[in-house]
PDB file of C-alpha atoms in Angstrom:
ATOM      1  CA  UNK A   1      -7.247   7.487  16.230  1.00  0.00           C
ATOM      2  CA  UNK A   2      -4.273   7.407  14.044  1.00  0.00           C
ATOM      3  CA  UNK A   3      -0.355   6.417  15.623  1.00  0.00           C
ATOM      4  CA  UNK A   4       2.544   6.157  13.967  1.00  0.00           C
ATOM      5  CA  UNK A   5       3.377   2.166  14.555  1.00  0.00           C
ATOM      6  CA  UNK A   6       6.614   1.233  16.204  1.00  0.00           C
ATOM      7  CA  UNK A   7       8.681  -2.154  16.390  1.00  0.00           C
ATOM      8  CA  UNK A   8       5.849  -3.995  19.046  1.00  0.00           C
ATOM      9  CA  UNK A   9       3.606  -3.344  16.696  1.00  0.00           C
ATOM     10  CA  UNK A  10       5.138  -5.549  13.756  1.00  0.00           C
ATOM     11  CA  UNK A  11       2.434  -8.595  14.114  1.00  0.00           C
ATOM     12  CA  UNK A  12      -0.167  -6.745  14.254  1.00  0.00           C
ATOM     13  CA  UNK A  13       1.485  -5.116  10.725  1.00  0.00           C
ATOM     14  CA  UNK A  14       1.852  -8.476   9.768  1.00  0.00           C
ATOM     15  CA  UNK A  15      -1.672 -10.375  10.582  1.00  0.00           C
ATOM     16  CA  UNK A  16      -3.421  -7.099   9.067  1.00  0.00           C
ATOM     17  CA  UNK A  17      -1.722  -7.215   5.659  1.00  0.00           C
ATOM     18  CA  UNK A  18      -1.924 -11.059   5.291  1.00  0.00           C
ATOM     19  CA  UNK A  19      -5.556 -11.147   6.458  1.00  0.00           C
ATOM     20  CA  UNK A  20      -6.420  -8.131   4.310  1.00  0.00           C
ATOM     21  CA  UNK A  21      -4.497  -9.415   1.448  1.00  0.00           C
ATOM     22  CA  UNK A  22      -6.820 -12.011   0.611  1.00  0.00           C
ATOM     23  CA  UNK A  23      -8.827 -10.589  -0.964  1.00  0.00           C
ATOM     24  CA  UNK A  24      -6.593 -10.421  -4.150  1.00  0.00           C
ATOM     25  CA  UNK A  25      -6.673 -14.342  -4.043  1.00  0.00           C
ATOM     26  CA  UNK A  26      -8.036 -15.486  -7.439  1.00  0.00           C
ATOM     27  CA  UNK A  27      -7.748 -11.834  -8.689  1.00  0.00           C
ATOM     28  CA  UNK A  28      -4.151 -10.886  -9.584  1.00  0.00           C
ATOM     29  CA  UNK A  29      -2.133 -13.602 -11.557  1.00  0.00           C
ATOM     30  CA  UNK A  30      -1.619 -17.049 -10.222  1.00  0.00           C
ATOM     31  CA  UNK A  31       1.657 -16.639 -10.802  1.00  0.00           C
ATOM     32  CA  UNK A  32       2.071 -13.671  -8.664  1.00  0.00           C
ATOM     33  CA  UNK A  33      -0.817 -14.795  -5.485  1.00  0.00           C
ATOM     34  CA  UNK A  34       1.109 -16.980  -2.556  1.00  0.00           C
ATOM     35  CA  UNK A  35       0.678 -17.657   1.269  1.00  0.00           C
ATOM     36  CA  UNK A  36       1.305 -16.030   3.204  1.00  0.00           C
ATOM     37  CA  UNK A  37       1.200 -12.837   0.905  1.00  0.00           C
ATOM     38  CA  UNK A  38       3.569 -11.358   2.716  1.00  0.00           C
ATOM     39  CA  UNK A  39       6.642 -12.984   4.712  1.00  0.00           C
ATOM     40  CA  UNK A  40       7.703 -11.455   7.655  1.00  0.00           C
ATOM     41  CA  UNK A  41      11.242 -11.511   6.117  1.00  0.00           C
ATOM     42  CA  UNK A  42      10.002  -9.091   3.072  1.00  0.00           C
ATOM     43  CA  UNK A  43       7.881  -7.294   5.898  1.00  0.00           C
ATOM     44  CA  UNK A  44      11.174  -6.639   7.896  1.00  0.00           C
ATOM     45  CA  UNK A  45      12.937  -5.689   4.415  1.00  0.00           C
ATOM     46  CA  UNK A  46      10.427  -3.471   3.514  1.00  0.00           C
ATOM     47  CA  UNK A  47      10.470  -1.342   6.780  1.00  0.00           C
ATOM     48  CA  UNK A  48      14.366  -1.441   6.708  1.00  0.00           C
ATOM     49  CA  UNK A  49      14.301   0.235   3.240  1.00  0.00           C
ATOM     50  CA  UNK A  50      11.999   3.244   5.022  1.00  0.00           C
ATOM     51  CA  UNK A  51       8.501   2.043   4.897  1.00  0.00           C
ATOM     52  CA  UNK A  52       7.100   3.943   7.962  1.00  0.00           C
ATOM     53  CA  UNK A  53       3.478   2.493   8.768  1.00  0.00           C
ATOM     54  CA  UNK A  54       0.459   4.132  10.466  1.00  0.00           C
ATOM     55  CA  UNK A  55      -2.324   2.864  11.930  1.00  0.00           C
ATOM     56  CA  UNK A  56      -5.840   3.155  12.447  1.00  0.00           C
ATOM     57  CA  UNK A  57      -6.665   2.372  16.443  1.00  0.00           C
ATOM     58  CA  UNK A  58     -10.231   1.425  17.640  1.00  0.00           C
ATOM     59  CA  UNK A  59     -10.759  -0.013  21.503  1.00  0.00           C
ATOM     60  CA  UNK A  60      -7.160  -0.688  21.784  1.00  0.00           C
ATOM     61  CA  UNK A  61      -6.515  -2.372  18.624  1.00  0.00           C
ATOM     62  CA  UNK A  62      -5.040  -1.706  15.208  1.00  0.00           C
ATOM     63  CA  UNK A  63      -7.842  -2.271  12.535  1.00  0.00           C
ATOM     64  CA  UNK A  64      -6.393  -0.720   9.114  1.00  0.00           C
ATOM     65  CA  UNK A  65      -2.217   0.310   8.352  1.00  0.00           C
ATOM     66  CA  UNK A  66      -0.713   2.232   5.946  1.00  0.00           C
ATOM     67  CA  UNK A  67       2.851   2.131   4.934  1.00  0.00           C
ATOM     68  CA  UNK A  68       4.372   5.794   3.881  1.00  0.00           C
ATOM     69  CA  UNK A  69       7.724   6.072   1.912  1.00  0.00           C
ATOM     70  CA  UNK A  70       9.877   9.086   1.118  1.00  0.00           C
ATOM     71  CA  UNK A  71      11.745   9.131  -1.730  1.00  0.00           C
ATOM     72  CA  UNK A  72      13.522  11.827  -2.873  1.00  0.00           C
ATOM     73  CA  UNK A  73      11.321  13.577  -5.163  1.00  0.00           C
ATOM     74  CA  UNK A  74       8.085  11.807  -4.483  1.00  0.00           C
ATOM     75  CA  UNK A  75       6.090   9.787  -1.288  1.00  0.00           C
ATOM     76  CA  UNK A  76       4.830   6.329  -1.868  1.00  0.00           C
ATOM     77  CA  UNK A  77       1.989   4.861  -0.205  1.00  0.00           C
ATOM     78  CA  UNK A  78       2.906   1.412   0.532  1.00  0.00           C
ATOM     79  CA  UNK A  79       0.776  -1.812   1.479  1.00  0.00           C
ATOM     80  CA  UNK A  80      -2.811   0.134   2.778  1.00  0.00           C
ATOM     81  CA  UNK A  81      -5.191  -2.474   4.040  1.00  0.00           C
ATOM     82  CA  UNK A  82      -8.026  -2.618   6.444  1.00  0.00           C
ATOM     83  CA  UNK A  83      -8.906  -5.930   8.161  1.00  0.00           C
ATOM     84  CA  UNK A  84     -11.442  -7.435   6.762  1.00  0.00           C
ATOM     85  CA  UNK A  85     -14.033  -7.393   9.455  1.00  0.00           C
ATOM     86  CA  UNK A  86     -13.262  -3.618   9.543  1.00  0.00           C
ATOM     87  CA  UNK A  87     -13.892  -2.357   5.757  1.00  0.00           C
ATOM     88  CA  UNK A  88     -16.211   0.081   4.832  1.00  0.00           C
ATOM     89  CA  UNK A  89     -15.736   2.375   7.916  1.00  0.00           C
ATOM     90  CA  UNK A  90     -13.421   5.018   6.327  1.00  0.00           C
ATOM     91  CA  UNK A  91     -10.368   3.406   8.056  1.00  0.00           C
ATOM     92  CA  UNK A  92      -8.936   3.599   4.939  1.00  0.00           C
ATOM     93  CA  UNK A  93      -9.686   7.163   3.944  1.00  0.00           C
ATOM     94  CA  UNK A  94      -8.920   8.542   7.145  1.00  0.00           C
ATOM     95  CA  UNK A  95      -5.194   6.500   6.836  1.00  0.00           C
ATOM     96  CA  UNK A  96      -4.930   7.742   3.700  1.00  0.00           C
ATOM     97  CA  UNK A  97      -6.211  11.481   4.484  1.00  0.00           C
ATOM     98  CA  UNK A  98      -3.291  11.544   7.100  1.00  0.00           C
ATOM     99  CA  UNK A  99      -0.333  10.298   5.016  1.00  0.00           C
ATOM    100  CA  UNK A 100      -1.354  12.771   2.420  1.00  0.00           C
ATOM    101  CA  UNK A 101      -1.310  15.429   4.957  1.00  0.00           C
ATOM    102  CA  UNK A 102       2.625  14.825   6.149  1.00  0.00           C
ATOM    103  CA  UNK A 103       3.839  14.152   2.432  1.00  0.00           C
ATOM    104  CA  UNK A 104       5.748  17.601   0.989  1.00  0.00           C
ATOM    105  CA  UNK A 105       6.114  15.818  -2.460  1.00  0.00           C
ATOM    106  CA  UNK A 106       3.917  14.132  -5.169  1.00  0.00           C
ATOM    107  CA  UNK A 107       2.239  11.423  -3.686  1.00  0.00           C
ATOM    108  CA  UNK A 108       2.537   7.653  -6.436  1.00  0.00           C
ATOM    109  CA  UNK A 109       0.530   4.494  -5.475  1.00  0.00           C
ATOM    110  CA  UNK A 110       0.824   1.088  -6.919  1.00  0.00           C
ATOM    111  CA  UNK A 111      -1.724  -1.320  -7.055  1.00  0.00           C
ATOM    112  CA  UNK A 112      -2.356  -4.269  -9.273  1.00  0.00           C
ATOM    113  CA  UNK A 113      -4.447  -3.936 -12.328  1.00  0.00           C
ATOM    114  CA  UNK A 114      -6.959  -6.137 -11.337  1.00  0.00           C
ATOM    115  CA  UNK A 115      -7.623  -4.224  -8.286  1.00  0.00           C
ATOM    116  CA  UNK A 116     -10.256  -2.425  -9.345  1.00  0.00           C
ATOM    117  CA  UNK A 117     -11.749  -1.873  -5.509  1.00  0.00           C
ATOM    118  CA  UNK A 118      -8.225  -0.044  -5.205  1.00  0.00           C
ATOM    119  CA  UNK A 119      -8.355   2.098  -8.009  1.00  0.00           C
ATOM    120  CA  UNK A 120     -11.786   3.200  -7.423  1.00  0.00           C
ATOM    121  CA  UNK A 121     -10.314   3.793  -3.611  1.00  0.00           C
ATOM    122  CA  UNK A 122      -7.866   5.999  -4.544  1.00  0.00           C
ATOM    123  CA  UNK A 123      -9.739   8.011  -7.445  1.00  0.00           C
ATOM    124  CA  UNK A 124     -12.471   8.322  -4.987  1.00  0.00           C
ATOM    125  CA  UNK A 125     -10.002  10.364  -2.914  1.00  0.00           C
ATOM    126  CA  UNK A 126      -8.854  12.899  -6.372  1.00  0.00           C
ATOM    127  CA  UNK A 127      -6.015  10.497  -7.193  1.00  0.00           C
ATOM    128  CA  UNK A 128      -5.478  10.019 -11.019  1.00  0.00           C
ATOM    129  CA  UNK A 129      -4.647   6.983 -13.030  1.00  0.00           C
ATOM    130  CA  UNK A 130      -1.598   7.106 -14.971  1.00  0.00           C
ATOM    131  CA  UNK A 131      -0.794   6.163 -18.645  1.00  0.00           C
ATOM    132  CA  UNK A 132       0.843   2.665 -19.148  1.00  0.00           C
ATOM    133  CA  UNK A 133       4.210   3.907 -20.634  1.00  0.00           C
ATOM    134  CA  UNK A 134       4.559   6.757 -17.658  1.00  0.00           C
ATOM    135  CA  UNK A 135       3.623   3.541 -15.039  1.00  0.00           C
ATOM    136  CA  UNK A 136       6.120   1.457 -16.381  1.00  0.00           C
ATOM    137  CA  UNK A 137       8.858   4.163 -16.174  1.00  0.00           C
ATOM    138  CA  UNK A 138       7.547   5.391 -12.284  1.00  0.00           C
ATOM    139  CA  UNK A 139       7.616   1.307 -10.886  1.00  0.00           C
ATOM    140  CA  UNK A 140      10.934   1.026 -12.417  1.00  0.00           C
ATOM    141  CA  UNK A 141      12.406   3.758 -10.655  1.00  0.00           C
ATOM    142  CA  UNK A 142      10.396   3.918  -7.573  1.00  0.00           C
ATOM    143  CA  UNK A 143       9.503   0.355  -6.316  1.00  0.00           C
ATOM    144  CA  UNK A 144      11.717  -2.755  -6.274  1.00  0.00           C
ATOM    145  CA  UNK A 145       9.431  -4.973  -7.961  1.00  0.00           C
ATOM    146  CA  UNK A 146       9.876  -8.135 -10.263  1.00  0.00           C
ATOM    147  CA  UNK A 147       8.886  -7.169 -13.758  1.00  0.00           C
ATOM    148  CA  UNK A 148       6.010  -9.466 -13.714  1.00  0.00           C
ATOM    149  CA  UNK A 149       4.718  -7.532 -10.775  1.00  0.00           C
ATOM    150  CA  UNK A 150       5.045  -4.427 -13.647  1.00  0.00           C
ATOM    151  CA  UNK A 151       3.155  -5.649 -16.209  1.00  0.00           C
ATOM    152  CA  UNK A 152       0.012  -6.463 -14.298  1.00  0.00           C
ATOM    153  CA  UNK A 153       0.267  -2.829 -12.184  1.00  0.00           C
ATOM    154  CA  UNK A 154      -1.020   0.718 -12.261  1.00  0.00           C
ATOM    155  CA  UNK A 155       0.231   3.594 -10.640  1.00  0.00           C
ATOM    156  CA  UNK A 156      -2.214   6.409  -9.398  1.00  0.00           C
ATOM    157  CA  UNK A 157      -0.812  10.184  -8.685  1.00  0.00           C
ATOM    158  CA  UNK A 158      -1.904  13.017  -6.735  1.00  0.00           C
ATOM    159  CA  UNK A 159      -3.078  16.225  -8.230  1.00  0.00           C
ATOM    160  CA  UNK A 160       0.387  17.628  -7.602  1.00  0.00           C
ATOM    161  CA  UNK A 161       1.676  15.157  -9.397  1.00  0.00           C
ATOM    162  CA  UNK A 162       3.377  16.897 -12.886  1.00  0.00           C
TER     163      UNK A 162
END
């Protein structure tokens, strides 16, 4: 079942995208990888700048989230991960099946380059890589990112997307 996750439910945010997150350990740059991925400082930043997060319930417990973001023209998908007992159940898919669903604009993802589980994620569900120079121009004015973070990331549209 999916629910729309509220304030008590900001560990469980927490544990899910630091446990999940590991597995870009080793894979995006050095530079960019620490511990805990995540700090529940950025966390809390993150959800004050209107990063709304679902998640995925089974027996009581939260297995996969999914952060949605509304921004004027556009929704972002923010920080989608599945705990890592938990993959390859469709928790993701049906997480991202829903935010898709309540989005009325263009729906942009980020991910890094390296990713490539990601990508093929979200072209698996008729998302479409973007050209470099239109990526670099979308993270820019869409995310708050360091421009390292830029120059190792892809962005991935919906087929609404111009």
């Amino acid at each position: 079942m999916i629910v729309k996750c509220e304030q008590e439910d900001f560990e469980e945010i927490y544990d899910i995208i630091n446990d999940a997150a590991i597995a870009y350990k080793g894979i995006i740059p050095a530079d960019r990888w620490h511990e805990p991925y995540i700090t529940e400082e950025e966390l809390k930043k993150q959800i004050g700048d209107g990063v709304q997060f679902w998640g995925y319930m089974e027996n009581d417990k939260i297995t996969g989230i999914m952060g949605i973001q509304f921004k004027s023209d556009v929704t972002l998908i923010r920080h989608a991960y599945v705990r890592t007992k938990d993959r390859n159940k469709g928790v993701g898919g049906k997480l991202l099946t829903h935010l898709y669903s309540i989005s009325s604009t263009p729906v942009l993802i980020g991910t890094w380059v390296d990713a490539k589980w990601a990508m093929d994620f979200y072209l698996k569900h008729g998302f479409r890589l973007l050209p470099k120079d239109e990526v670099n121009v979308l993270l820019r004015k869409y995310w708050t990112i360091p421009e390292r973070q830029i120059e190792t990331s892809v962005v991935l549209a919906s087929s609404n997307w111009k």
